[in-house]
Amino acid sequence: MKSILIKTILAVIIMGALVACAENKKPEINFPPTDLSVANMIPKPLKTIATNNAFGLDQFTTIYTSQTDNGFVEVGHYLSDKISEVTKLNLLVNEKSENTVDRIIYINQSDSTDLATNESYQLYITKDSAIINSKTAEGAFRAVQTFRQIIPESSNDTLAEQPIWPIPTGKIIDAPNFEYRGSMLDVARHFFSVEDVKKYIDILAYYKYSILHLHLSDDQGWRIEIKSWPKLTEVGGSTEVGGESGGFYTQEEYKEIVDYAAANYITVVPEIDMPGHTNAASVSYPFLNGNGKKVKLYEGTHVGFSTFDTRKDTVYAFIDDVVREISAITPGPYFHMGGDESHVTKKNDYIHFVNKVEKIVKKYGKRMIGWDEIVTADIDNQAIAQFWSSKENADMAVKKGMKVILSPAKKAYLDMQYDSLSKHGLHWAAFVPVDSAYIWTPENYEGIPTENILGIEAPLWSETISTIDELEYLAFPRAIGHAELSWSTQENRDWGNYKVRLANQAPYLDRMDVKYYPSKLIDWKKSKYSYTEIKKD
Ligand code: TNX
């Protein structure tokens, strides 16, 4: 009842605004025709129908949102802020303007059965209005990214007295191909600040990512405060690769990242890598160590030499505390237990360990993810395998009915060098130029059935990078391609078409001060005017 009333009030406000606008009829603006179907949207939407006119975004535009459902009003303010970043316009949200209102953007909660998932949306743009329909605020947030991407970087100042940003008209019907669209940051080999991580989140959100996986511990560093085991960060957090001073997130800082990600509709997946990759934990508390050697802080880049002692109850009591504390400040459904490259853990001990940890993760209400090696344990099909190298393990995951996250190193690893001249990165899996990172088919990668695939994740390991500029050099532009691979359908993906849209991301990336790798395969657009006009013959 209440909701009908609010909707009615809203309708009256909007009608009022439009009537006011009709009364103050200004001369029609004659836009040069625009074409939505060639707009530079990444990921490419499911369906785009162009109507070849323009919606003039200007100071006489107002944003209205549904006010009944959680989050829609916030999405409206978010859109206003983002429009202001490009245009310096200050669009009002759900407020009557003192100006006349010529055009509205309306973000509408809809229960239409055409909206299949929470992230599905429709975007209808005419000369007078831009309407977003979605079931949830999450869907509206994804739609808003599409809208942002079709706002030209510069105004057209010749159409009217005020600057106008002409937005192509038409219809977009969109939904994600995979729900898990992730990237991982290794903050263990080198530590990255809260500010760095937030900047990364900003860019991921623009390309409709849904997951940020944080690799929070490894041989070289422990990066999250655990209140019941303070030496983990005091000792284990004190260094990093190359011997610099490391660092860690307090729980408050971690929550700040989680909240920031949540405001961008991105779920944080925390990873504590074990039983291998645990040198930093074992230096902090030597009883954890199971490799029989005396442990000391490690600043190199070798893998596979460390292990927890898998047969001690005290080790599991420790893990219980760690999983409990992290789960309590992680609203998302997942906990990643690592499980990779435990080369000095005996096979039986490894299986015993993974089985025990799976129970602890479940006890704290989380769903376990692990690198593909975990499938060798007796885990059930609720656990998720992250396929990075072993096809045999991926096949076993499918046999067990598990979901798989695709992170094949030779395609999805962001720390692989682009080519032999790349300034940063490794190449143990392959050189991964921008085209190779994009040209593959997750839907049937290595014969894994589509129904087993939860999504794609592009991990950025940090052995060779220590600053945000270096991080961006490896992540971008490849992470933009992974966004399209995980959101857009196979029919909608095409390298020739994608690389033009990618070239046109340059003005956005420059504005965001992203130091992307300017691959020669792409004809990067330098002009700031990214609005596409149809050529008249
Ligand atoms: C393999 S991928 C690792 C990481 C390294 C990475 C470097 C995986 C599960 N383990 O420990 O950082 O290669 O590319």
Tab-separated table of N, CA, C and O in Angstrom, residues 245-321:
chain	number	residue	atom	x	y	z
A	245	SER	N	59.194	-2.655	3.737
A	245	SER	CA	58.625	-2.825	5.074
A	245	SER	C	57.232	-3.463	5.135
A	245	SER	O	56.680	-3.609	6.212
A	246	GLY	N	56.659	-3.879	4.064
A	246	GLY	CA	55.385	-4.598	4.124
A	246	GLY	C	54.227	-3.745	4.582
A	246	GLY	O	54.108	-2.580	4.176
A	247	GLY	N	53.385	-4.308	5.459
A	247	GLY	CA	52.223	-3.568	5.929
A	247	GLY	C	51.060	-4.531	6.087
A	247	GLY	O	51.172	-5.716	5.761
A	248	PHE	N	49.974	-4.029	6.625
A	248	PHE	CA	48.783	-4.874	6.792
A	248	PHE	C	47.556	-3.994	6.972
A	248	PHE	O	47.687	-2.794	7.239
A	249	TYR	N	46.385	-4.585	6.798
A	249	TYR	CA	45.137	-3.874	7.066
A	249	TYR	C	44.699	-4.188	8.496
A	249	TYR	O	44.641	-5.364	8.886
A	250	THR	N	44.383	-3.165	9.271
A	250	THR	CA	43.687	-3.434	10.529
A	250	THR	C	42.293	-3.949	10.148
A	250	THR	O	41.860	-3.786	8.991
A	251	GLN	N	41.587	-4.506	11.095
A	251	GLN	CA	40.238	-4.980	10.764
A	251	GLN	C	39.356	-3.805	10.329
A	251	GLN	O	38.511	-3.958	9.446
A	252	GLU	N	39.577	-2.654	10.946
A	252	GLU	CA	38.797	-1.473	10.555
A	252	GLU	C	39.072	-1.099	9.094
A	252	GLU	O	38.170	-0.751	8.338
A	253	GLU	N	40.340	-1.171	8.715
A	253	GLU	CA	40.694	-0.834	7.320
A	253	GLU	C	40.127	-1.860	6.347
A	253	GLU	O	39.645	-1.520	5.265
A	254	TYR	N	40.207	-3.120	6.739
A	254	TYR	CA	39.633	-4.170	5.881
A	254	TYR	C	38.127	-3.911	5.699
A	254	TYR	O	37.597	-3.986	4.586
A	255	LYS	N	37.450	-3.552	6.808
A	255	LYS	CA	36.002	-3.274	6.712
A	255	LYS	C	35.745	-2.074	5.786
A	255	LYS	O	34.748	-2.029	5.078
A	256	GLU	N	36.670	-1.122	5.843
A	256	GLU	CA	36.533	0.046	4.958
A	256	GLU	C	36.584	-0.402	3.477
A	256	GLU	O	35.793	0.070	2.651
A	257	ILE	N	37.481	-1.325	3.187
A	257	ILE	CA	37.564	-1.847	1.810
A	257	ILE	C	36.279	-2.609	1.466
A	257	ILE	O	35.689	-2.419	0.390
A	258	VAL	N	35.848	-3.455	2.398
A	258	VAL	CA	34.647	-4.270	2.157
A	258	VAL	C	33.429	-3.362	1.920
A	258	VAL	O	32.637	-3.592	0.995
A	259	ASP	N	33.323	-2.304	2.731
A	259	ASP	CA	32.173	-1.392	2.594
A	259	ASP	C	32.248	-0.625	1.276
A	259	ASP	O	31.235	-0.404	0.617
A	260	TYR	N	33.431	-0.203	0.932
A	260	TYR	CA	33.608	0.543	-0.321
A	260	TYR	C	33.253	-0.349	-1.509
A	260	TYR	O	32.556	0.066	-2.431
A	261	ALA	N	33.732	-1.599	-1.428
A	261	ALA	CA	33.408	-2.558	-2.494
A	261	ALA	C	31.896	-2.769	-2.543
A	261	ALA	O	31.289	-2.756	-3.626
A	262	ALA	N	31.268	-2.927	-1.383
A	262	ALA	CA	29.824	-3.185	-1.336
A	262	ALA	C	29.040	-2.019	-1.941
A	262	ALA	O	28.043	-2.226	-2.646
A	263	ALA	N	29.509	-0.802	-1.692
A	263	ALA	CA	28.835	0.364	-2.264
A	263	ALA	C	28.952	0.348	-3.788
A	263	ALA	O	28.174	0.986	-4.496
A	264	ASN	N	29.939	-0.380	-4.287
A	264	ASN	CA	30.119	-0.551	-5.737
A	264	ASN	C	29.588	-1.905	-6.209
A	264	ASN	O	29.975	-2.386	-7.278
A	265	TYR	N	28.769	-2.529	-5.376
A	265	TYR	CA	28.194	-3.846	-5.692
A	265	TYR	C	29.274	-4.855	-6.079
A	265	TYR	O	29.123	-5.625	-7.021
A	266	ILE	N	30.351	-4.821	-5.315
A	266	ILE	CA	31.444	-5.784	-5.486
A	266	ILE	C	31.617	-6.523	-4.158
A	266	ILE	O	31.650	-5.902	-3.088
A	267	THR	N	31.682	-7.840	-4.256
A	267	THR	CA	31.834	-8.685	-3.070
A	267	THR	C	33.314	-9.000	-2.868
A	267	THR	O	33.994	-9.402	-3.810
A	268	VAL	N	33.789	-8.820	-1.634
A	268	VAL	CA	35.185	-9.153	-1.346
A	268	VAL	C	35.287	-10.632	-0.954
A	268	VAL	O	34.512	-11.136	-0.135
A	269	VAL	N	36.238	-11.326	-1.570
A	269	VAL	CA	36.547	-12.714	-1.215
A	269	VAL	C	37.915	-12.710	-0.527
A	269	VAL	O	38.933	-12.442	-1.176
A	270	PRO	N	37.952	-12.980	0.791
A	270	PRO	CA	39.250	-12.984	1.469
A	270	PRO	C	39.930	-14.336	1.299
A	270	PRO	O	39.272	-15.372	1.356
A	271	GLU	N	41.238	-14.316	1.060
A	271	GLU	CA	41.978	-15.582	0.986
A	271	GLU	C	43.079	-15.642	2.036
A	271	GLU	O	43.897	-14.727	2.133
A	272	ILE	N	43.072	-16.722	2.792
A	272	ILE	CA	44.219	-17.083	3.624
A	272	ILE	C	44.768	-18.356	3.004
A	272	ILE	O	44.107	-19.407	3.019
A	273	ASP	N	45.939	-18.253	2.422
A	273	ASP	CA	46.496	-19.369	1.653
A	273	ASP	C	47.153	-20.374	2.612
A	273	ASP	O	48.022	-20.005	3.393
A	274	MET	N	46.744	-21.650	2.528
A	274	MET	CA	47.287	-22.694	3.406
A	274	MET	C	46.998	-24.074	2.808
A	274	MET	O	46.127	-24.153	1.959
A	275	PRO	N	47.667	-25.144	3.133
A	275	PRO	CA	48.727	-25.250	4.149
A	275	PRO	C	50.093	-24.773	3.653
A	275	PRO	O	50.967	-24.499	4.464
A	276	GLY	N	50.269	-24.666	2.298
A	276	GLY	CA	51.518	-24.079	1.802
A	276	GLY	C	51.412	-22.559	1.794
A	276	GLY	O	50.386	-22.008	2.209
A	277	HIS	N	52.416	-21.879	1.316
A	277	HIS	CA	52.442	-20.408	1.265
A	277	HIS	C	52.219	-19.798	2.651
A	277	HIS	O	51.525	-18.781	2.790
A	278	THR	N	52.775	-20.457	3.676
A	278	THR	CA	52.454	-20.041	5.050
A	278	THR	C	53.679	-19.629	5.858
A	278	THR	O	53.619	-19.586	7.089
A	279	ASN	N	54.769	-19.321	5.190
A	279	ASN	CA	55.983	-18.975	5.940
A	279	ASN	C	55.757	-17.793	6.891
A	279	ASN	O	56.198	-17.832	8.046
A	280	ALA	N	55.070	-16.762	6.429
A	280	ALA	CA	54.898	-15.561	7.280
A	280	ALA	C	54.122	-15.904	8.560
A	280	ALA	O	54.435	-15.389	9.640
A	281	ALA	N	53.121	-16.799	8.439
A	281	ALA	CA	52.356	-17.202	9.632
A	281	ALA	C	53.261	-18.005	10.572
A	281	ALA	O	53.253	-17.796	11.792
A	282	SER	N	54.056	-18.912	9.993
A	282	SER	CA	54.892	-19.770	10.833
A	282	SER	C	56.050	-19.008	11.490
A	282	SER	O	56.488	-19.380	12.571
A	283	VAL	N	56.533	-17.952	10.866
A	283	VAL	CA	57.557	-17.135	11.543
A	283	VAL	C	56.917	-16.456	12.750
A	283	VAL	O	57.526	-16.335	13.807
A	284	SER	N	55.677	-16.057	12.599
A	284	SER	CA	54.987	-15.371	13.695
A	284	SER	C	54.696	-16.339	14.848
A	284	SER	O	54.832	-15.974	16.014
A	285	TYR	N	54.290	-17.544	14.518
A	285	TYR	CA	53.953	-18.570	15.526
A	285	TYR	C	54.559	-19.899	15.085
A	285	TYR	O	53.908	-20.686	14.381
A	286	PRO	N	55.799	-20.176	15.500
A	286	PRO	CA	56.534	-21.329	14.966
A	286	PRO	C	55.854	-22.692	15.193
A	286	PRO	O	56.160	-23.638	14.464
A	287	PHE	N	54.928	-22.794	16.137
A	287	PHE	CA	54.278	-24.104	16.324
A	287	PHE	C	53.458	-24.522	15.095
A	287	PHE	O	53.127	-25.694	14.916
A	288	LEU	N	53.143	-23.540	14.235
A	288	LEU	CA	52.338	-23.853	13.042
A	288	LEU	C	53.150	-24.606	11.985
A	288	LEU	O	52.597	-25.319	11.143
A	289	ASN	N	54.458	-24.436	12.062
A	289	ASN	CA	55.310	-24.908	10.960
A	289	ASN	C	55.404	-26.433	10.884
A	289	ASN	O	55.601	-27.108	11.903
A	290	GLY	N	55.287	-26.961	9.680
A	290	GLY	CA	55.335	-28.412	9.509
A	290	GLY	C	56.421	-28.872	8.561
A	290	GLY	O	56.417	-30.033	8.152
A	291	ASN	N	57.355	-27.986	8.191
A	291	ASN	CA	58.374	-28.469	7.244
A	291	ASN	C	59.676	-28.893	7.913
A	291	ASN	O	60.653	-29.210	7.231
A	292	GLY	N	59.681	-28.901	9.245
A	292	GLY	CA	60.828	-29.421	9.980
A	292	GLY	C	62.039	-28.495	9.993
A	292	GLY	O	63.087	-28.855	10.528
A	293	LYS	N	61.918	-27.337	9.406
A	293	LYS	CA	63.076	-26.424	9.359
A	293	LYS	C	62.830	-25.214	10.251
A	293	LYS	O	61.687	-24.893	10.560
A	294	LYS	N	63.901	-24.539	10.597
A	294	LYS	CA	63.738	-23.304	11.361
A	294	LYS	C	63.273	-22.213	10.371
A	294	LYS	O	63.841	-22.071	9.291
A	295	VAL	N	62.218	-21.489	10.757
A	295	VAL	CA	61.676	-20.508	9.803
A	295	VAL	C	62.209	-19.109	10.074
A	295	VAL	O	62.452	-18.737	11.221
A	296	LYS	N	62.385	-18.350	9.002
A	296	LYS	CA	62.711	-16.930	9.156
A	296	LYS	C	61.971	-16.121	8.087
A	296	LYS	O	61.437	-16.708	7.127
A	297	LEU	N	61.932	-14.832	8.301
A	297	LEU	CA	61.203	-13.983	7.343
A	297	LEU	C	61.745	-14.219	5.936
A	297	LEU	O	62.955	-14.396	5.750
A	298	TYR	N	60.862	-14.181	4.962
A	298	TYR	CA	61.260	-14.519	3.588
A	298	TYR	C	60.896	-13.384	2.633
A	298	TYR	O	59.753	-12.914	2.626
A	299	GLU	N	61.891	-12.964	1.849
A	299	GLU	CA	61.664	-11.828	0.945
A	299	GLU	C	61.894	-12.194	-0.523
A	299	GLU	O	61.925	-11.328	-1.394
A	300	GLY	N	62.070	-13.495	-0.775
A	300	GLY	CA	62.304	-13.950	-2.148
A	300	GLY	C	60.997	-14.266	-2.866
A	300	GLY	O	59.908	-13.877	-2.415
A	301	THR	N	61.112	-14.971	-3.977
A	301	THR	CA	59.895	-15.253	-4.766
A	301	THR	C	59.697	-16.740	-5.071
A	301	THR	O	58.860	-17.096	-5.900
A	302	HIS	N	60.458	-17.585	-4.423
A	302	HIS	CA	60.212	-19.016	-4.646
A	302	HIS	C	58.902	-19.435	-3.995
A	302	HIS	O	58.450	-18.817	-3.050
A	303	VAL	N	58.326	-20.502	-4.531
A	303	VAL	CA	57.070	-21.016	-3.946
A	303	VAL	C	57.267	-22.478	-3.569
A	303	VAL	O	58.195	-23.124	-4.038
A	304	GLY	N	56.388	-22.956	-2.675
A	304	GLY	CA	56.319	-24.401	-2.460
A	304	GLY	C	57.193	-24.966	-1.358
A	304	GLY	O	57.276	-26.175	-1.212
A	305	PHE	N	57.818	-24.111	-0.522
A	305	PHE	CA	58.720	-24.641	0.505
A	305	PHE	C	58.104	-24.694	1.899
A	305	PHE	O	58.647	-25.291	2.800
A	306	SER	N	56.943	-24.046	2.073
A	306	SER	CA	56.391	-23.942	3.431
A	306	SER	C	55.144	-24.818	3.579
A	306	SER	O	54.449	-25.106	2.599
A	307	THR	N	54.877	-25.235	4.811
A	307	THR	CA	53.607	-25.931	5.089
A	307	THR	C	53.260	-25.807	6.570
A	307	THR	O	54.153	-25.707	7.415
A	308	PHE	N	51.971	-25.790	6.847
A	308	PHE	CA	51.526	-25.937	8.235
A	308	PHE	C	51.722	-27.385	8.645
A	308	PHE	O	51.751	-28.286	7.790
A	309	ASP	N	51.801	-27.598	9.968
A	309	ASP	CA	51.777	-28.947	10.506
A	309	ASP	C	50.310	-29.396	10.511
A	309	ASP	O	49.484	-28.831	11.230
A	310	THR	N	49.982	-30.361	9.665
A	310	THR	CA	48.564	-30.704	9.455
A	310	THR	C	48.019	-31.683	10.493
A	310	THR	O	46.850	-32.048	10.434
A	311	ARG	N	48.874	-32.127	11.411
A	311	ARG	CA	48.426	-33.167	12.360
A	311	ARG	C	48.313	-32.643	13.792
A	311	ARG	O	48.171	-33.433	14.721
A	312	LYS	N	48.386	-31.354	13.963
A	312	LYS	CA	48.296	-30.800	15.329
A	312	LYS	C	46.934	-30.143	15.556
A	312	LYS	O	46.528	-29.294	14.756
A	313	ASP	N	46.265	-30.468	16.642
A	313	ASP	CA	44.979	-29.827	16.954
A	313	ASP	C	45.125	-28.314	17.111
A	313	ASP	O	44.224	-27.554	16.761
A	314	THR	N	46.268	-27.920	17.680
A	314	THR	CA	46.457	-26.470	17.913
A	314	THR	C	46.472	-25.681	16.595
A	314	THR	O	46.083	-24.516	16.564
A	315	VAL	N	46.919	-26.333	15.525
A	315	VAL	CA	46.918	-25.649	14.222
A	315	VAL	C	45.468	-25.371	13.790
A	315	VAL	O	45.136	-24.284	13.304
A	316	TYR	N	44.592	-26.343	14.031
A	316	TYR	CA	43.188	-26.148	13.624
A	316	TYR	C	42.474	-25.157	14.548
A	316	TYR	O	41.579	-24.442	14.100
A	317	ALA	N	42.918	-25.107	15.820
A	317	ALA	CA	42.339	-24.092	16.720
A	317	ALA	C	42.727	-22.701	16.222
A	317	ALA	O	41.913	-21.766	16.223
A	318	PHE	N	43.969	-22.587	15.769
A	318	PHE	CA	44.446	-21.319	15.188
A	318	PHE	C	43.614	-20.959	13.943
A	318	PHE	O	43.109	-19.840	13.807
A	319	ILE	N	43.460	-21.927	13.046
A	319	ILE	CA	42.709	-21.653	11.802
A	319	ILE	C	41.262	-21.288	12.132
A	319	ILE	O	40.675	-20.401	11.507
A	320	ASP	N	40.710	-21.945	13.120
A	320	ASP	CA	39.339	-21.633	13.531
A	320	ASP	C	39.227	-20.156	13.924
A	320	ASP	O	38.304	-19.446	13.487
A	321	ASP	N	40.187	-19.674	14.690
A	321	ASP	CA	40.165	-18.256	15.088
A	321	ASP	C	40.275	-17.332	13.874
A	321	ASP	O	39.573	-16.322	13.778
